[in-house]
mmCIF file of C-alpha atoms in Angstrom:
data_model
loop_
_atom_site.group_PDB
_atom_site.id
_atom_site.type_symbol
_atom_site.label_atom_id
_atom_site.label_comp_id
_atom_site.label_asym_id
_atom_site.label_seq_id
_atom_site.Cartn_x
_atom_site.Cartn_y
_atom_site.Cartn_z
ATOM 1 C CA MET A 7 93.579 109.055 102.964
ATOM 2 C CA ILE A 8 92.217 106.014 101.658
ATOM 3 C CA LEU A 9 94.139 102.969 100.565
ATOM 4 C CA VAL A 10 92.393 100.851 98.075
ATOM 5 C CA THR A 11 93.962 97.274 97.359
ATOM 6 C CA ALA A 12 93.349 95.247 93.963
ATOM 7 C CA ALA A 13 91.834 98.975 92.904
ATOM 8 C CA ASN A 14 91.120 97.841 89.350
ATOM 9 C CA GLY A 15 89.625 94.832 90.268
ATOM 10 C CA ASN A 16 85.610 94.156 90.359
ATOM 11 C CA GLN A 17 85.051 96.352 92.860
ATOM 12 C CA GLY A 18 88.089 98.687 92.671
ATOM 13 C CA ARG A 19 87.128 99.797 89.361
ATOM 14 C CA LEU A 20 83.413 100.689 90.743
ATOM 15 C CA LEU A 21 84.451 102.086 94.506
ATOM 16 C CA VAL A 22 87.424 104.906 93.339
ATOM 17 C CA PRO A 23 85.033 106.577 91.281
ATOM 18 C CA LYS A 24 82.662 106.957 93.662
ATOM 19 C CA LEU A 25 85.064 107.927 96.340
ATOM 20 C CA LEU A 26 86.747 110.309 94.442
ATOM 21 C CA ALA A 27 83.277 111.930 93.296
ATOM 22 C CA GLY A 28 82.702 112.362 97.253
ATOM 23 C CA GLY A 29 86.380 114.283 97.681
ATOM 24 C CA ALA A 30 88.143 111.482 99.104
ATOM 25 C CA SER A 31 91.973 111.317 98.697
ATOM 26 C CA VAL A 32 92.556 107.918 97.652
ATOM 27 C CA ARG A 33 95.771 105.653 97.351
ATOM 28 C CA ALA A 34 95.537 102.667 94.758
ATOM 29 C CA CYS A 35 97.362 99.543 94.756
ATOM 30 C CA VAL A 36 97.392 97.659 91.624
ATOM 31 C CA ARG A 37 99.724 94.893 90.236
ATOM 32 C CA SER A 38 100.362 95.881 86.924
ATOM 33 C CA GLU A 39 101.228 99.330 85.129
ATOM 34 C CA ALA A 40 97.919 98.997 82.534
ATOM 35 C CA SER A 41 95.966 99.245 85.746
ATOM 36 C CA ALA A 42 97.962 101.920 87.323
ATOM 37 C CA ALA A 43 97.266 104.016 83.960
ATOM 38 C CA ARG A 44 93.586 103.261 83.903
ATOM 39 C CA LEU A 45 93.494 105.077 87.782
ATOM 40 C CA ARG A 46 95.828 107.852 87.021
ATOM 41 C CA ALA A 47 93.173 108.491 84.398
ATOM 42 C CA LEU A 48 90.626 108.681 87.141
ATOM 43 C CA GLY A 49 92.676 111.096 88.723
ATOM 44 C CA VAL A 50 94.006 108.993 91.393
ATOM 45 C CA THR A 51 96.850 110.673 92.048
ATOM 46 C CA GLU A 52 98.801 107.996 94.029
ATOM 47 C CA VAL A 53 99.192 104.852 92.670
ATOM 48 C CA LEU A 54 101.207 102.190 93.730
ATOM 49 C CA VAL A 55 102.361 99.152 91.321
ATOM 50 C CA GLY A 56 103.401 95.908 93.361
ATOM 51 C CA ASP A 57 103.097 92.667 95.421
ATOM 52 C CA LEU A 58 101.209 92.825 98.254
ATOM 53 C CA SER A 59 102.726 89.799 99.263
ATOM 54 C CA GLU A 60 105.913 91.970 100.011
ATOM 55 C CA PRO A 61 106.320 93.159 103.289
ATOM 56 C CA ALA A 62 108.399 96.085 102.275
ATOM 57 C CA PHE A 63 105.640 97.160 99.515
ATOM 58 C CA VAL A 64 103.080 96.619 102.023
ATOM 59 C CA ALA A 65 105.102 98.953 104.742
ATOM 60 C CA ALA A 66 105.021 101.416 102.223
ATOM 61 C CA ALA A 67 101.603 101.490 100.734
ATOM 62 C CA VAL A 68 99.900 101.962 104.236
ATOM 63 C CA GLN A 69 102.238 105.033 105.130
ATOM 64 C CA GLY A 70 100.386 107.822 106.091
ATOM 65 C CA VAL A 71 96.848 106.435 105.725
ATOM 66 C CA ASP A 72 94.066 106.993 107.351
ATOM 67 C CA LYS A 73 91.503 103.945 106.086
ATOM 68 C CA VAL A 74 92.242 100.575 104.540
ATOM 69 C CA TYR A 75 90.144 99.040 101.976
ATOM 70 C CA HIS A 76 91.442 95.763 101.425
ATOM 71 C CA VAL A 77 89.822 93.444 98.604
ATOM 72 C CA GLY A 78 91.699 89.924 98.306
ATOM 73 C CA PRO A 79 92.925 89.621 94.614
ATOM 74 C CA THR A 80 90.995 86.784 92.760
ATOM 75 C CA LEU A 81 91.897 83.386 93.083
ATOM 76 C CA HIS A 82 95.764 84.366 93.723
ATOM 77 C CA PRO A 83 97.348 81.705 95.526
ATOM 78 C CA HIS A 84 98.480 84.127 98.290
ATOM 79 C CA GLU A 85 95.528 85.648 99.217
ATOM 80 C CA ARG A 86 96.080 84.814 103.112
ATOM 81 C CA ALA A 87 99.594 86.068 103.146
ATOM 82 C CA MET A 88 98.737 89.578 101.609
ATOM 83 C CA GLY A 89 95.698 90.001 104.029
ATOM 84 C CA LEU A 90 97.936 89.095 107.216
ATOM 85 C CA ASN A 91 100.664 91.474 105.881
ATOM 86 C CA LEU A 92 98.205 93.959 105.269
ATOM 87 C CA VAL A 93 96.480 93.933 108.657
ATOM 88 C CA ASP A 94 99.999 94.044 110.595
ATOM 89 C CA ALA A 95 101.178 96.513 108.560
ATOM 90 C CA ALA A 96 97.735 98.905 109.312
ATOM 91 C CA ALA A 97 98.259 98.461 112.907
ATOM 92 C CA ALA A 98 101.984 98.963 113.159
ATOM 93 C CA ALA A 99 101.344 102.400 111.075
ATOM 94 C CA GLY A 100 98.461 103.497 112.846
ATOM 95 C CA VAL A 101 95.618 103.284 110.537
ATOM 96 C CA ARG A 102 92.368 104.209 112.215
ATOM 97 C CA HIS A 103 90.154 101.741 110.329
ATOM 98 C CA PHE A 104 90.716 98.563 108.264
ATOM 99 C CA VAL A 105 87.863 97.649 105.945
ATOM 100 C CA PHE A 106 87.885 94.097 104.923
ATOM 101 C CA SER A 107 85.925 92.687 101.823
ATOM 102 C CA SER A 108 85.633 89.250 102.769
ATOM 103 C CA VAL A 109 82.350 86.645 101.965
ATOM 104 C CA LEU A 110 78.859 85.817 103.020
ATOM 105 C CA HIS A 111 79.407 82.519 105.107
ATOM 106 C CA ALA A 112 83.396 82.955 105.662
ATOM 107 C CA VAL A 113 82.930 79.810 108.320
ATOM 108 C CA THR A 114 82.122 77.405 105.399
ATOM 109 C CA THR A 115 85.714 75.905 105.156
ATOM 110 C CA ALA A 116 85.101 73.526 102.528
ATOM 111 C CA LEU A 117 85.508 76.305 100.323
ATOM 112 C CA VAL A 118 89.010 76.708 99.806
ATOM 113 C CA GLN A 119 88.563 80.529 99.130
ATOM 114 C CA HIS A 120 86.252 81.287 102.276
ATOM 115 C CA GLU A 121 88.870 79.465 104.882
ATOM 116 C CA LEU A 122 91.501 81.987 103.365
ATOM 117 C CA LYS A 123 89.351 84.659 103.903
ATOM 118 C CA ARG A 124 87.839 83.904 107.520
ATOM 119 C CA ASP A 125 91.480 83.676 108.375
ATOM 120 C CA VAL A 126 91.935 87.046 107.464
ATOM 121 C CA GLU A 127 88.912 87.923 109.635
ATOM 122 C CA GLU A 128 90.425 86.101 112.595
ATOM 123 C CA HIS A 129 93.411 88.127 112.302
ATOM 124 C CA LEU A 130 91.645 91.418 111.869
ATOM 125 C CA LEU A 131 89.685 90.528 115.059
ATOM 126 C CA SER A 132 92.942 90.172 117.051
ATOM 127 C CA SER A 133 95.078 92.843 115.474
ATOM 128 C CA GLY A 134 93.553 95.715 118.206
ATOM 129 C CA LEU A 135 92.982 98.066 114.649
ATOM 130 C CA GLU A 136 88.648 99.311 114.415
ATOM 131 C CA PHE A 137 87.298 97.204 111.437
ATOM 132 C CA THR A 138 84.395 96.254 109.595
ATOM 133 C CA ILE A 139 83.926 93.148 107.956
ATOM 134 C CA LEU A 140 81.801 93.319 104.612
ATOM 135 C CA GLN A 141 80.338 89.757 103.344
ATOM 136 C CA PRO A 142 79.157 90.116 100.017
ATOM 137 C CA ALA A 143 77.079 87.078 98.334
ATOM 138 C CA ASN A 144 78.309 85.699 94.871
ATOM 139 C CA TYR A 145 78.786 89.044 92.467
ATOM 140 C CA MET A 146 76.212 89.505 89.976
ATOM 141 C CA LEU A 147 78.819 89.639 87.128
ATOM 142 C CA PRO A 148 78.665 90.536 83.215
ATOM 143 C CA LEU A 149 81.370 87.472 82.598
ATOM 144 C CA LYS A 150 78.668 85.378 83.333
ATOM 145 C CA LEU A 151 75.961 87.205 81.113
ATOM 146 C CA ARG A 152 78.329 87.354 78.199
ATOM 147 C CA PRO A 153 77.684 83.586 77.137
ATOM 148 C CA ALA A 154 73.638 84.335 77.234
ATOM 149 C CA PHE A 155 73.929 87.557 75.658
ATOM 150 C CA GLU A 156 76.286 86.202 72.492
ATOM 151 C CA ARG A 157 75.089 82.532 72.578
ATOM 152 C CA GLY A 158 72.198 82.081 74.079
ATOM 153 C CA VAL A 159 73.827 80.186 77.253
ATOM 154 C CA PHE A 160 73.788 80.432 80.621
ATOM 155 C CA GLU A 161 76.332 78.628 82.173
ATOM 156 C CA LEU A 162 77.213 77.445 85.907
ATOM 157 C CA SER A 163 80.089 75.187 87.508
ATOM 158 C CA TRP A 164 77.462 73.354 89.735
ATOM 159 C CA SER A 165 74.311 72.050 90.014
ATOM 160 C CA LEU A 166 71.638 73.473 88.046
ATOM 161 C CA GLU A 167 69.288 72.738 90.645
ATOM 162 C CA ARG A 168 71.014 74.250 93.949
ATOM 163 C CA ARG A 169 69.900 77.941 94.881
ATOM 164 C CA GLN A 170 71.896 81.088 95.366
ATOM 165 C CA SER A 171 72.115 84.671 96.444
ATOM 166 C CA MET A 172 73.700 87.352 94.436
ATOM 167 C CA VAL A 173 74.674 90.890 95.256
ATOM 168 C CA ASP A 174 75.120 93.640 92.915
ATOM 169 C CA LEU A 175 78.752 95.278 93.093
ATOM 170 C CA ASP A 176 77.107 98.637 92.812
ATOM 171 C CA ASP A 177 74.929 98.180 95.816
ATOM 172 C CA LEU A 178 78.214 96.460 97.358
ATOM 173 C CA THR A 179 80.180 99.508 96.521
ATOM 174 C CA ASP A 180 77.548 102.230 97.583
ATOM 175 C CA VAL A 181 78.118 100.235 100.888
ATOM 176 C CA ALA A 182 81.707 100.255 100.864
ATOM 177 C CA ARG A 183 81.869 103.977 100.167
ATOM 178 C CA LEU A 184 79.377 104.322 102.998
ATOM 179 C CA VAL A 185 81.393 102.718 105.453
ATOM 180 C CA LEU A 186 84.642 104.281 104.391
ATOM 181 C CA THR A 187 83.088 107.885 104.717
ATOM 182 C CA GLY A 188 80.921 107.295 107.527
ATOM 183 C CA GLY A 189 82.705 107.547 110.839
ATOM 184 C CA ALA A 190 82.869 105.240 113.767
ATOM 185 C CA SER A 191 79.041 104.142 113.622
ATOM 186 C CA HIS A 192 80.378 101.394 111.273
ATOM 187 C CA HIS A 193 83.337 100.274 113.672
ATOM 188 C CA ALA A 194 83.370 96.676 114.909
ATOM 189 C CA ALA A 195 80.626 95.613 112.756
ATOM 190 C CA THR A 196 80.546 92.995 110.096
ATOM 191 C CA TYR A 197 77.503 93.146 107.521
ATOM 192 C CA GLU A 198 76.044 90.209 105.239
ATOM 193 C CA LEU A 199 75.466 92.193 101.945
ATOM 194 C CA VAL A 200 73.285 90.183 100.117
ATOM 195 C CA GLY A 201 70.704 91.012 97.165
ATOM 196 C CA PRO A 202 67.317 89.782 97.466
ATOM 197 C CA GLY A 203 66.051 86.183 95.881
ATOM 198 C CA ARG A 204 67.179 82.413 95.765
ATOM 199 C CA PHE A 205 67.657 81.195 92.260
ATOM 200 C CA THR A 206 68.266 78.109 90.878
ATOM 201 C CA ALA A 207 69.914 77.992 87.487
ATOM 202 C CA HIS A 208 67.215 77.594 85.519
ATOM 203 C CA GLU A 209 65.473 80.607 87.227
ATOM 204 C CA LEU A 210 68.342 82.588 86.758
ATOM 205 C CA GLY A 211 68.271 81.483 83.145
ATOM 206 C CA ALA A 212 64.200 82.328 83.030
ATOM 207 C CA VAL A 213 65.171 85.974 84.079
ATOM 208 C CA ILE A 214 67.852 86.313 81.307
ATOM 209 C CA ALA A 215 65.218 85.149 78.635
ATOM 210 C CA GLN A 216 62.803 87.529 79.575
ATOM 211 C CA VAL A 217 65.158 90.344 79.297
ATOM 212 C CA VAL A 218 66.305 89.458 75.843
ATOM 213 C CA GLY A 219 63.182 88.137 74.726
ATOM 214 C CA ARG A 220 64.563 84.906 73.409
ATOM 215 C CA PRO A 221 65.049 81.584 75.161
ATOM 216 C CA ILE A 222 68.362 80.517 77.268
ATOM 217 C CA GLU A 223 69.982 77.316 77.319
ATOM 218 C CA VAL A 224 71.203 76.391 80.842
ATOM 219 C CA ARG A 225 73.790 74.363 81.026
ATOM 220 C CA GLU A 226 76.359 72.730 83.547
ATOM 221 C CA ILE A 227 79.926 72.886 83.119
ATOM 222 C CA ASP A 228 83.075 71.443 85.087
ATOM 223 C CA ALA A 229 85.018 73.548 87.062
ATOM 224 C CA ASP A 230 88.018 73.070 84.425
ATOM 225 C CA THR A 231 86.118 73.907 81.625
ATOM 226 C CA TYR A 232 84.784 77.290 83.237
ATOM 227 C CA LEU A 233 88.814 78.301 84.466
ATOM 228 C CA ARG A 234 89.961 77.592 80.816
ATOM 229 C CA SER A 235 87.127 80.517 80.076
ATOM 230 C CA TRP A 236 89.330 82.403 82.120
ATOM 231 C CA VAL A 237 92.559 81.762 81.447
ATOM 232 C CA GLY A 238 92.560 79.511 77.881
ATOM 233 C CA ASP A 239 95.480 77.309 77.481
ATOM 234 C CA ALA A 240 97.389 77.726 80.705
ATOM 235 C CA ASN A 241 100.114 75.095 81.964
ATOM 236 C CA PRO A 242 98.217 73.300 84.760
ATOM 237 C CA ALA A 243 100.878 74.137 87.302
ATOM 238 C CA ASP A 244 100.523 77.837 87.131
ATOM 239 C CA VAL A 245 96.753 77.586 87.497
ATOM 240 C CA ALA A 246 96.710 74.737 90.320
ATOM 241 C CA HIS A 247 95.452 77.312 93.045
ATOM 242 C CA GLU A 248 92.726 78.615 90.659
ATOM 243 C CA LEU A 249 91.850 74.967 90.139
ATOM 244 C CA ARG A 250 91.289 74.209 93.831
ATOM 245 C CA VAL A 251 89.233 76.877 94.563
ATOM 246 C CA LEU A 252 86.812 76.430 91.814
ATOM 247 C CA ARG A 253 86.943 72.606 92.229
ATOM 248 C CA SER A 254 85.796 73.176 96.096
ATOM 249 C CA ILE A 255 82.869 75.949 95.058
ATOM 250 C CA THR A 256 81.754 72.881 92.528
ATOM 251 C CA ALA A 257 81.725 70.268 95.088
ATOM 252 C CA ARG A 258 80.445 72.436 97.706
ATOM 253 C CA TYR A 259 77.443 74.307 95.550
ATOM 254 C CA SER A 260 76.293 71.305 94.201
ATOM 255 C CA SER A 261 75.417 69.605 97.230
ATOM 256 C CA HIS A 262 74.591 72.827 99.552
ATOM 257 C CA ASP A 263 72.574 76.028 99.044
ATOM 258 C CA PHE A 264 74.390 79.169 98.892
ATOM 259 C CA VAL A 265 71.718 81.799 100.103
ATOM 260 C CA GLY A 266 71.603 84.842 102.500
ATOM 261 C CA ASN A 267 69.071 87.561 103.281
ATOM 262 C CA PRO A 268 68.514 90.932 101.795
ATOM 263 C CA ASN A 269 67.768 92.598 105.092
ATOM 264 C CA THR A 270 71.190 94.219 106.382
ATOM 265 C CA LEU A 271 71.546 95.412 102.616
ATOM 266 C CA THR A 272 68.456 97.169 102.503
ATOM 267 C CA TRP A 273 68.956 99.253 106.049
ATOM 268 C CA LEU A 274 72.467 100.262 104.949
ATOM 269 C CA LEU A 275 71.247 101.174 101.681
ATOM 270 C CA GLY A 276 68.196 102.772 102.394
ATOM 271 C CA ARG A 277 66.444 101.733 99.240
ATOM 272 C CA PRO A 278 65.715 98.055 98.069
ATOM 273 C CA PRO A 279 69.135 96.627 96.834
ATOM 274 C CA THR A 280 69.160 95.932 93.031
ATOM 275 C CA THR A 281 67.485 92.463 91.781
ATOM 276 C CA PHE A 282 69.043 90.056 89.531
ATOM 277 C CA GLU A 283 66.610 91.381 86.655
ATOM 278 C CA GLN A 284 67.134 94.997 87.284
ATOM 279 C CA TYR A 285 70.983 93.915 86.975
ATOM 280 C CA VAL A 286 70.360 91.747 83.814
ATOM 281 C CA ARG A 287 68.515 94.658 82.193
ATOM 282 C CA ARG A 288 70.873 96.794 82.763
ATOM 283 C CA GLN A 289 73.488 95.244 81.576
ATOM 284 C CA TYR A 290 71.744 93.951 78.198
ATOM 285 C CA ASP A 291 71.170 97.779 77.682
ATOM 286 C CA GLN A 292 74.717 98.526 78.076
ATOM 287 C CA TYR A 293 75.268 95.216 75.664
ATOM 288 C CA VAL A 294 72.886 96.417 73.057
ATOM 289 C CA ARG A 295 74.173 99.949 72.730
ATOM 290 C CA ARG A 296 77.619 98.554 72.386
ATOM 291 C CA GLU A 297 77.620 95.591 70.107
ATOM 292 C CA GLY A 298 74.098 95.674 68.622
ATOM 293 C CA PRO A 299 70.823 94.061 69.135
ATOM 294 C CA TRP A 300 71.148 90.098 69.510
ATOM 295 C CA SER A 301 70.691 88.939 65.727
#
């Protein structure tokens, strides 16, 4: 039995079907009944709805589990506590392998979310559990492409001149499936997962423009504006943690590049990782089939 947390999130939506297709038994943890319904429709028979910051819920989630794949919920204020609680519960329950999805360069503690994940990494290293730590670069996300496809605008909340490396979530979840089903060969490993290329915002915009066949405006926005595109006009007190995280990203990414090397990902996949251009073409093809050509 494999426990997958945040099972309806960016990674879980891709990973869970891959595990099921390979014949694995999956127990999914989610935070809402709507997410649970989607997973049950996929064929997941064990879906738990609850809060991973609650010790009783975590203890129940790990009972009878052989392996854990933990993804901290995006921008959640209790992400550190969730990770620490889950590691402790997994150790107490005799889990055989704990796989943690961390982040590239988790030691960069100027980034709030990195510091949280670094603390979970350290706790896992001291837990006595067999572990694998995945350290993905920035995700290639449809959310960032949608304004380009719909309005001809590509926006980032940091300096347009700084370079970043990225990774395709399909590649990342292919590695996660491999690690979870590959036995002891991946125990005690830490893998940096980075796709090819180091891009400025202008270079990313040029790739998108080439794919869609029209000019793309590249625009820098601040972290507060970027967050409003996610959560709308929420009470500032309710999004204080999210703002702190995003403002730290803006500050760090505007003063330093965030780049990595694709060699490890290439080796694990046994093929070249997905390029940003390939990703954009795939997403744009899906967009055109769903919405029609950009008019």
